Coordinates of C-alpha atoms in Angstrom, one line a residue:
M17 CA 5.3 -26.1 11.0
A18 CA 2.7 -27.2 13.5
P19 CA 1.9 -24.8 16.3
R20 CA 3.4 -25.8 19.6
T21 CA 1.2 -27.2 22.3
T22 CA 2.9 -27.5 25.7
S23 CA 2.3 -29.1 29.0
P24 CA 1.0 -26.6 31.5
S25 CA 3.8 -27.0 34.0
P26 CA 7.4 -26.2 33.0
P27 CA 10.2 -28.5 34.1
P28 CA 13.1 -27.2 36.1
A29 CA 15.6 -25.4 33.9
H30 CA 19.3 -26.6 33.9
G31 CA 21.0 -25.2 36.9
A32 CA 17.8 -23.5 38.2
P33 CA 15.6 -24.1 41.2
D34 CA 12.3 -25.8 40.7
G35 CA 9.6 -23.6 39.4
P36 CA 6.1 -23.3 40.8
P37 CA 3.2 -25.6 39.8
A38 CA 0.9 -24.2 37.1
N39 CA -1.5 -21.6 38.2
A40 CA 0.0 -21.4 41.7
P41 CA 1.3 -18.2 43.3
I42 CA 5.0 -17.9 42.3
C43 CA 5.9 -16.1 45.5
P44 CA 3.4 -17.3 48.1
G45 CA 3.4 -15.7 51.5
G46 CA 5.7 -13.1 52.9
S47 CA 5.3 -9.3 53.1
S48 CA 7.0 -8.3 49.9
P49 CA 4.8 -7.3 47.0
R50 CA 4.5 -9.8 44.2
P51 CA 5.7 -8.4 40.8
W52 CA 2.2 -8.5 39.3
D53 CA 0.8 -6.6 42.2
E54 CA 3.0 -3.5 41.6
V55 CA 3.3 -3.6 37.8
V56 CA 0.3 -1.3 37.1
A57 CA 1.5 1.3 39.5
L58 CA 5.0 1.2 38.1
A59 CA 3.6 1.5 34.5
S60 CA 1.4 4.4 35.5
D61 CA 4.4 6.2 37.1
L62 CA 6.4 5.7 34.0
I63 CA 3.7 7.0 31.7
R64 CA 3.6 10.2 33.7
F65 CA 7.1 11.0 32.6
D66 CA 6.8 12.8 29.3
T67 CA 9.6 11.1 27.4
T68 CA 8.5 12.2 23.9
N69 CA 11.1 11.6 21.2
T70 CA 10.7 14.2 18.4
A71 CA 13.7 12.6 16.5
D72 CA 15.5 16.0 16.6
A73 CA 19.1 14.9 16.2
G74 CA 20.4 18.1 17.7
G75 CA 18.0 18.1 20.7
V76 CA 18.3 17.1 24.3
G77 CA 16.9 13.8 25.3
T78 CA 13.8 13.5 27.5
E79 CA 14.5 10.1 29.0
R80 CA 16.6 11.1 32.0
P81 CA 13.8 11.5 34.7
A82 CA 12.3 8.2 33.7
A83 CA 15.7 6.5 33.7
E84 CA 16.5 7.9 37.1
Y85 CA 13.2 6.6 38.4
V86 CA 14.0 3.1 37.1
A87 CA 17.5 3.3 38.6
A88 CA 16.1 4.3 42.0
K89 CA 13.6 1.5 42.0
L90 CA 16.4 -1.0 41.1
A91 CA 18.8 0.4 43.7
E92 CA 16.1 0.2 46.3
V93 CA 16.2 -3.6 46.2
G94 CA 20.0 -3.9 46.0
Y95 CA 21.1 -3.8 42.4
D96 CA 24.4 -2.4 41.3
V97 CA 23.0 0.1 38.8
T98 CA 24.8 1.5 35.8
Y99 CA 23.3 4.8 34.5
V100 CA 24.6 6.0 31.1
E101 CA 23.7 9.0 29.0
A102 CA 24.1 7.9 25.4
G103 CA 24.7 10.0 22.4
A104 CA 23.2 13.3 23.8
P105 CA 22.5 14.9 27.1
G106 CA 19.3 13.6 28.7
R107 CA 19.4 10.2 26.8
G108 CA 19.3 8.2 30.0
N109 CA 19.9 4.4 30.0
V110 CA 19.9 2.0 32.9
V111 CA 21.5 -1.5 32.9
V112 CA 21.7 -4.0 35.7
R113 CA 22.8 -7.7 35.8
L114 CA 21.4 -10.4 38.0
P115 CA 23.9 -13.3 38.3
G116 CA 22.6 -16.8 37.5
A117 CA 23.4 -20.3 38.6
D118 CA 25.5 -21.1 35.6
R119 CA 27.9 -18.3 34.9
E120 CA 29.3 -20.2 31.9
R121 CA 26.1 -20.1 30.0
G122 CA 25.4 -17.2 27.7
A123 CA 23.5 -14.4 29.5
L124 CA 19.9 -13.4 28.5
L125 CA 19.2 -9.7 27.8
I126 CA 15.8 -8.3 28.5
H127 CA 15.5 -4.8 26.9
G128 CA 12.9 -2.1 26.7
H129 CA 12.9 1.6 25.7
L130 CA 11.8 4.6 27.8
D131 CA 11.0 7.0 25.0
V132 CA 7.6 7.4 23.3
V133 CA 6.3 9.1 20.1
P134 CA 4.5 12.4 20.4
A135 CA 0.8 12.7 21.5
D136 CA -1.6 15.6 21.1
P137 CA -3.8 15.8 24.3
A138 CA -6.6 17.5 22.3
E139 CA -7.2 14.2 20.5
W140 CA -7.3 11.9 23.5
R141 CA -10.1 11.0 25.9
V142 CA -7.7 11.2 28.8
H143 CA -4.4 13.1 29.0
P144 CA -1.8 11.0 27.3
F145 CA 0.7 11.5 30.1
S146 CA -1.8 10.9 32.9
G147 CA -1.2 7.2 33.4
E148 CA -4.9 6.9 34.3
V149 CA -6.5 3.6 35.2
A150 CA -10.1 3.4 34.0
D151 CA -12.6 0.8 32.6
G152 CA -10.1 -2.0 33.2
Y153 CA -7.3 -0.3 31.1
L154 CA -4.2 1.7 31.8
W155 CA -4.3 4.7 29.5
G156 CA -1.5 6.8 28.2
R157 CA 1.3 7.2 25.6
G158 CA 3.6 4.2 26.0
A159 CA 1.0 1.9 27.7
V160 CA 1.6 -0.5 24.8
D161 CA 4.8 0.9 23.2
M162 CA 6.4 0.2 25.6
K163 CA 6.2 1.4 29.2
G164 CA 3.9 -1.4 30.0
M165 CA 6.6 -3.9 29.2
V166 CA 9.2 -1.8 30.9
A167 CA 7.1 -1.9 34.0
M168 CA 6.9 -5.7 33.7
M169 CA 10.7 -5.9 33.4
L170 CA 11.1 -3.6 36.4
A171 CA 8.6 -5.4 38.6
V172 CA 10.1 -8.8 37.8
A173 CA 13.7 -7.6 38.2
R174 CA 12.8 -6.1 41.6
G175 CA 10.9 -9.2 42.7
H176 CA 13.8 -11.5 41.7
R177 CA 16.4 -9.5 43.6
R178 CA 14.1 -8.9 46.6
D179 CA 13.2 -12.6 46.9
G180 CA 16.7 -13.9 46.3
V181 CA 15.8 -15.7 43.0
L182 CA 18.8 -17.5 41.4
P183 CA 18.0 -17.7 37.6
P184 CA 19.5 -20.4 35.5
R185 CA 21.8 -17.9 33.7
D186 CA 22.8 -14.3 34.1
L187 CA 20.0 -11.9 33.3
V188 CA 20.8 -8.4 32.0
F189 CA 18.0 -5.9 32.2
A190 CA 18.5 -2.8 29.9
F191 CA 16.2 0.2 30.0
V192 CA 17.2 2.3 27.0
S193 CA 16.6 5.6 25.2
D194 CA 15.9 6.8 21.6
E195 CA 14.3 3.6 20.2
E196 CA 11.6 5.7 18.5
A197 CA 14.3 7.4 16.4
G198 CA 16.1 4.3 15.4
G199 CA 18.1 3.8 18.7
F200 CA 21.2 5.6 17.3
Q201 CA 21.5 7.6 20.6
G202 CA 20.3 4.7 22.7
A203 CA 20.9 1.0 22.1
R204 CA 23.1 1.5 19.0
W205 CA 25.3 3.9 21.0
L206 CA 25.5 1.5 23.9
V207 CA 26.4 -1.4 21.6
D208 CA 29.1 0.7 19.9
H209 CA 30.6 2.5 23.0
R210 CA 29.7 0.3 26.0
P211 CA 29.6 -3.3 24.7
E212 CA 31.0 -4.5 28.1
L213 CA 27.6 -3.9 29.6
F214 CA 26.4 -6.8 27.4
E215 CA 29.4 -9.1 27.9
G216 CA 28.5 -12.8 27.5
V217 CA 24.9 -12.1 26.3
T218 CA 23.9 -14.6 23.6
E219 CA 20.1 -14.2 23.4
A220 CA 17.7 -11.3 24.0
V221 CA 13.9 -10.7 24.3
G222 CA 12.3 -7.3 23.7
E223 CA 9.1 -5.7 22.5
V224 CA 6.2 -6.6 20.2
G225 CA 5.9 -10.4 20.7
G226 CA 4.2 -12.8 23.0
F227 CA 0.7 -11.1 22.6
S228 CA -2.3 -13.3 22.0
V229 CA -4.5 -13.7 18.9
S230 CA -7.8 -15.4 19.4
F231 CA -9.1 -18.0 16.9
G232 CA -12.8 -18.3 17.6
D233 CA -13.9 -18.6 21.2
A234 CA -11.7 -21.5 22.3
T235 CA -8.1 -21.1 21.1
R236 CA -5.5 -18.5 21.7
A237 CA -2.1 -18.4 20.1
Y238 CA 0.7 -16.2 21.3
L239 CA 2.9 -14.7 18.5
I240 CA 6.6 -14.8 19.2
G241 CA 8.7 -12.4 17.2
T242 CA 11.4 -14.3 15.4
A243 CA 12.0 -11.8 12.6
E244 CA 11.8 -8.1 11.7
K245 CA 11.7 -6.5 8.3
G246 CA 14.6 -4.2 7.4
A247 CA 13.9 -0.5 7.9
V248 CA 14.7 1.9 5.0
W249 CA 14.3 5.6 5.0
L250 CA 14.5 7.2 1.6
R251 CA 14.9 10.9 0.9
L252 CA 14.0 11.9 -2.6
K253 CA 14.9 15.2 -4.4
A254 CA 13.8 16.6 -7.8
R255 CA 15.4 19.6 -9.3
G256 CA 13.8 22.0 -11.8
T257 CA 13.7 25.6 -13.0
A258 CA 12.4 28.2 -10.7
G259 CA 10.2 31.0 -11.9
H260 CA 7.0 33.0 -11.7
A261 CA 4.0 30.7 -11.3
S262 CA 2.0 32.7 -13.9
L263 CA 4.2 31.5 -16.8
L264 CA 4.2 28.1 -18.6
H265 CA 6.4 25.6 -16.9
D266 CA 7.6 22.2 -18.3
D267 CA 10.3 21.7 -15.6
N268 CA 8.4 21.8 -12.4
P269 CA 10.2 19.7 -9.7
I270 CA 7.0 19.4 -7.6
A271 CA 5.1 17.8 -10.5
R272 CA 7.9 15.5 -11.4
L273 CA 8.4 14.3 -7.8
A274 CA 4.6 14.0 -7.2
A275 CA 4.3 11.8 -10.2
A276 CA 7.2 9.6 -9.1
V277 CA 5.8 9.2 -5.6
T278 CA 2.4 8.4 -7.0
R279 CA 3.9 5.5 -9.0
L280 CA 5.6 4.2 -5.9
E281 CA 2.5 4.5 -3.8
S282 CA 0.4 2.7 -6.4
H283 CA 2.9 -0.2 -6.7
R284 CA 2.4 -3.6 -5.0
F285 CA 5.6 -5.4 -4.2
P286 CA 5.7 -9.2 -4.6
V287 CA 4.5 -11.6 -1.9
V288 CA 7.4 -13.4 -0.2
L289 CA 6.9 -16.2 2.3
T290 CA 9.7 -16.1 4.8
P291 CA 10.1 -19.0 7.2
A292 CA 8.4 -17.1 10.0
V293 CA 5.5 -16.1 7.9
R294 CA 5.0 -19.6 6.4
E295 CA 5.1 -21.2 9.8
L296 CA 2.6 -18.7 11.1
L297 CA 0.1 -19.2 8.3
E298 CA 0.5 -23.0 8.4
G299 CA 0.1 -23.0 12.2
A300 CA -3.1 -20.9 12.0
A301 CA -4.4 -23.3 9.4
E302 CA -3.9 -26.2 11.7
I303 CA -5.6 -24.4 14.6
T304 CA -8.6 -23.3 12.6
G305 CA -8.9 -26.4 10.4
V306 CA -9.0 -24.2 7.3
P307 CA -6.3 -25.3 4.8
F308 CA -3.5 -22.9 3.9
D309 CA -3.4 -22.1 0.1
E310 CA 0.2 -21.2 -0.6
S311 CA -0.9 -19.7 -4.0
D312 CA -3.1 -17.1 -2.2
P313 CA -1.5 -16.4 1.3
E314 CA -3.5 -13.1 1.6
A315 CA -6.7 -15.1 1.8
A316 CA -5.4 -16.5 5.1
L317 CA -5.3 -13.1 6.8
A318 CA -9.0 -13.0 7.7
R319 CA -8.6 -15.7 10.3
F320 CA -6.4 -13.4 12.3
G321 CA -9.1 -10.9 13.0
H322 CA -7.8 -7.4 14.1
A323 CA -4.3 -8.8 13.8
A324 CA -4.7 -9.2 10.0
R325 CA -3.3 -5.8 9.2
L326 CA -0.2 -6.5 11.3
I327 CA 0.3 -9.9 9.7
G328 CA -0.5 -8.7 6.2
A329 CA 2.4 -6.2 6.4
S330 CA 4.8 -9.1 6.7
L331 CA 3.9 -10.6 3.3
R332 CA 5.5 -8.0 1.1
D333 CA 7.8 -5.0 1.1
T334 CA 6.1 -1.7 1.9
A335 CA 6.9 1.9 0.9
N336 CA 4.8 4.8 2.3
T337 CA 5.3 8.6 1.7
T338 CA 5.5 10.3 5.1
R339 CA 6.7 13.8 4.2
F340 CA 6.5 16.1 1.1
D341 CA 8.2 19.5 1.2
A342 CA 8.5 22.0 -1.6
G343 CA 8.1 25.7 -2.3
H344 CA 8.0 28.8 -0.2
K345 CA 5.4 31.1 -1.8
A346 CA 2.2 30.5 -3.7
N347 CA 3.2 32.3 -6.9
V348 CA 6.7 30.9 -7.2
V349 CA 7.6 27.6 -8.8
P350 CA 10.6 26.3 -6.7
S351 CA 13.8 24.9 -8.0
T352 CA 13.7 21.8 -5.7
A353 CA 11.1 19.5 -4.1
H354 CA 11.7 16.8 -1.5
A355 CA 9.9 13.8 -0.2
E356 CA 10.6 11.2 2.5
I357 CA 9.6 7.5 2.2
D358 CA 9.4 5.0 5.1
A359 CA 10.0 1.5 3.7
R360 CA 10.0 -1.9 5.4
V361 CA 11.8 -4.7 3.5
I362 CA 11.6 -8.4 3.9
P363 CA 14.9 -10.2 4.9
G364 CA 17.0 -10.8 1.9
R365 CA 15.1 -8.4 -0.4
E366 CA 16.9 -5.1 0.0
E367 CA 19.0 -5.3 -3.2
A368 CA 15.9 -6.3 -5.3
F369 CA 13.8 -3.6 -3.5
R370 CA 16.3 -0.9 -4.3
A371 CA 16.3 -1.8 -8.0
E372 CA 12.5 -2.0 -8.1
V373 CA 12.1 1.5 -6.4
A374 CA 14.7 3.1 -8.7
A375 CA 12.7 1.8 -11.8
L376 CA 9.5 3.1 -10.4
L377 CA 10.8 6.5 -9.6
G378 CA 12.4 7.0 -13.0
P379 CA 15.1 9.4 -14.2
G380 CA 15.7 12.7 -12.6
I381 CA 14.8 11.7 -9.0
E382 CA 17.8 11.8 -6.6
Q383 CA 17.8 9.2 -3.9
E384 CA 19.4 9.2 -0.5
W385 CA 19.1 5.8 1.4
N386 CA 19.5 5.1 5.1
S387 CA 18.7 1.7 6.5
L388 CA 18.7 -0.7 9.4
P389 CA 19.1 -4.4 8.7
A390 CA 16.4 -7.1 8.9
V391 CA 16.4 -9.5 11.9
E392 CA 15.7 -13.2 11.6
T393 CA 16.2 -16.3 13.7
A394 CA 14.7 -19.9 13.8
F395 CA 11.6 -20.7 15.9
E396 CA 13.3 -23.4 17.9
G397 CA 15.6 -24.0 20.9
Q398 CA 15.5 -24.0 24.7
L399 CA 14.5 -20.3 24.9
V400 CA 11.5 -20.8 22.6
D401 CA 10.5 -23.8 24.7
A402 CA 10.7 -21.7 27.9
M403 CA 8.4 -19.1 26.4
A404 CA 5.9 -21.7 25.4
L405 CA 5.9 -23.4 28.7
S406 CA 5.6 -20.2 30.7
L407 CA 2.6 -19.1 28.6
A408 CA 0.9 -22.5 28.8
A409 CA 1.3 -22.5 32.6
E410 CA -0.7 -19.3 32.8
D411 CA -3.0 -20.1 29.9
P412 CA -3.4 -23.9 29.5
G413 CA -4.2 -25.1 26.0
S414 CA -2.7 -22.0 24.4
R415 CA -0.3 -22.3 21.4
V416 CA 2.7 -20.3 20.3
L417 CA 3.5 -19.4 16.7
P418 CA 6.3 -17.4 15.1
Y419 CA 5.8 -14.1 13.2
M420 CA 7.7 -11.4 11.5
L421 CA 7.3 -7.8 12.8
S422 CA 6.9 -5.2 10.0
A423 CA 8.3 -2.4 12.3
A424 CA 11.8 -2.0 13.8
T425 CA 13.0 -2.4 17.4
D426 CA 16.3 -2.2 19.3
A427 CA 16.9 -5.8 18.3
K428 CA 18.5 -4.4 15.2
S429 CA 21.2 -2.8 17.4
F430 CA 21.7 -5.7 19.7
Q431 CA 22.2 -8.2 16.8
R432 CA 25.4 -6.2 16.0
L433 CA 26.9 -8.0 19.0
G434 CA 25.9 -11.4 17.6
I435 CA 22.9 -11.7 20.0
R436 CA 20.0 -13.8 18.9
T437 CA 16.9 -11.7 19.4
F438 CA 13.2 -12.4 19.9
G439 CA 10.0 -10.3 20.5
F440 CA 8.5 -11.5 23.8
A441 CA 6.4 -9.0 25.8
P442 CA 3.6 -11.4 26.8
L443 CA 0.0 -10.1 27.0
R444 CA -3.3 -12.0 27.0
L445 CA -5.6 -9.6 25.1
P446 CA -9.4 -9.5 24.7
P447 CA -10.5 -11.0 21.4
G448 CA -12.1 -7.8 20.2
L449 CA -9.2 -5.4 20.9
D450 CA -7.5 -4.0 17.9
F451 CA -4.0 -4.2 19.4
A452 CA -2.0 -3.1 16.3
A453 CA -4.0 0.2 16.1
L454 CA -2.9 1.1 19.6
F455 CA 0.8 1.4 18.6
H456 CA 1.5 5.2 18.2
G457 CA -2.3 5.7 18.1
V458 CA -4.7 8.0 19.9
D459 CA -6.1 6.6 23.2
E460 CA -3.3 4.1 23.6
R461 CA -4.1 1.7 26.4
V462 CA -3.5 -1.8 27.7
P463 CA -5.8 -4.0 29.8
V464 CA -4.8 -4.1 33.4
E465 CA -5.4 -7.9 33.4
A466 CA -3.0 -8.2 30.4
L467 CA -0.2 -6.4 32.3
E468 CA -0.7 -8.6 35.4
F469 CA -0.8 -11.8 33.2
G470 CA 2.3 -10.7 31.3
T471 CA 4.2 -10.1 34.5
R472 CA 3.4 -13.6 35.8
V473 CA 4.5 -15.1 32.5
L474 CA 7.7 -13.0 32.4
D475 CA 8.5 -13.9 36.0
R476 CA 8.0 -17.6 35.3
F477 CA 9.9 -17.4 32.0
L478 CA 13.0 -15.8 33.6
R479 CA 13.1 -18.6 36.2
H480 CA 13.4 -21.2 33.4
C481 CA 15.2 -19.4 30.6

């Protein structure tokens, strides 16, 4: 499919007031701050809340202070705020609704998570919970994943309410907990226990999409998330005969499990071109003028620069060992050994993946599977057009392309309600920035200009969605 090129000025959406001309201030004049003028300060404040999620199922959530901050900022401009603790004490969630011009249309959900993965201050150039602004970047855990986008959502929600914006449809803003542990005590809990908060929602936008990839010096394409691989967590167990380590052993569970895991780690799963991946590679070929060879899709990855690693993970299933646990003393062969595998599976491949993994592991390896489903939608429709138009208005000549995320987001929970989900957290990134490496990485940071750009795009998008 050819990449979309759009006119720089979006037309009025059905039932919505006319939008601003391209590159013009969206809220000119007046004393109220514009959303993009306060987004960096909001993001910095949010980063300073240590909302580390250690995935301890029996623990207390850390999101409450950040959720209360968000709730106060929304109440300040007149929203009727719903605050809910989901699944466990401290798992704070905030949901507000901005009524639109056409209440009969399906509502749009804009969702973001407040929790972050752990960060060791000793490894960072700045403290990971400082929210420091330096060298043109906002630094800290969550700057990319995903308090930057949460701040964009908060800034735009505040601006719309403050300025009396009437969007074309209802907008539901959800600031949720526990995404970094699968969302079971966040979005999943809300979907299962408080579905009325999302009444009438038919489409949603969330994280890890809408960021730019540069092709040479002239062309930027923004990747819209239209699919996610399924997430599979596999716990393996081998049993053997315990005994003194000085004796001969031919029933060592550690050795058996290590051999099985090595076979799995060495295996390359087959390449599968999903619609999103095919459209992405064909679109990049059109932009660059380098033909796409379907027989060798991995050869096309080089044209994506730093994003090649992210794109490459969408071509095939992956299975990586993340934990290995066995033994309690150096001179004792234990009776059991355990390993944990994090796998990401292409839509429609889970049954074949399970069979392939079982064959690789071989006999004598017990398997416990836990999974979240894949997400997939078509790269078409009014919402996609609104994304493209809003990006082109701020970055004339840019393109949009679909892609499949190899990780998991709260889209997996919201699709349980029949909601069509997209990844759209717009950022215009410097060509040399290794964006994918910043997710869960040391020295996580986001360009200040990218946050301000993304806020302008999000503001414009929500006026025409």
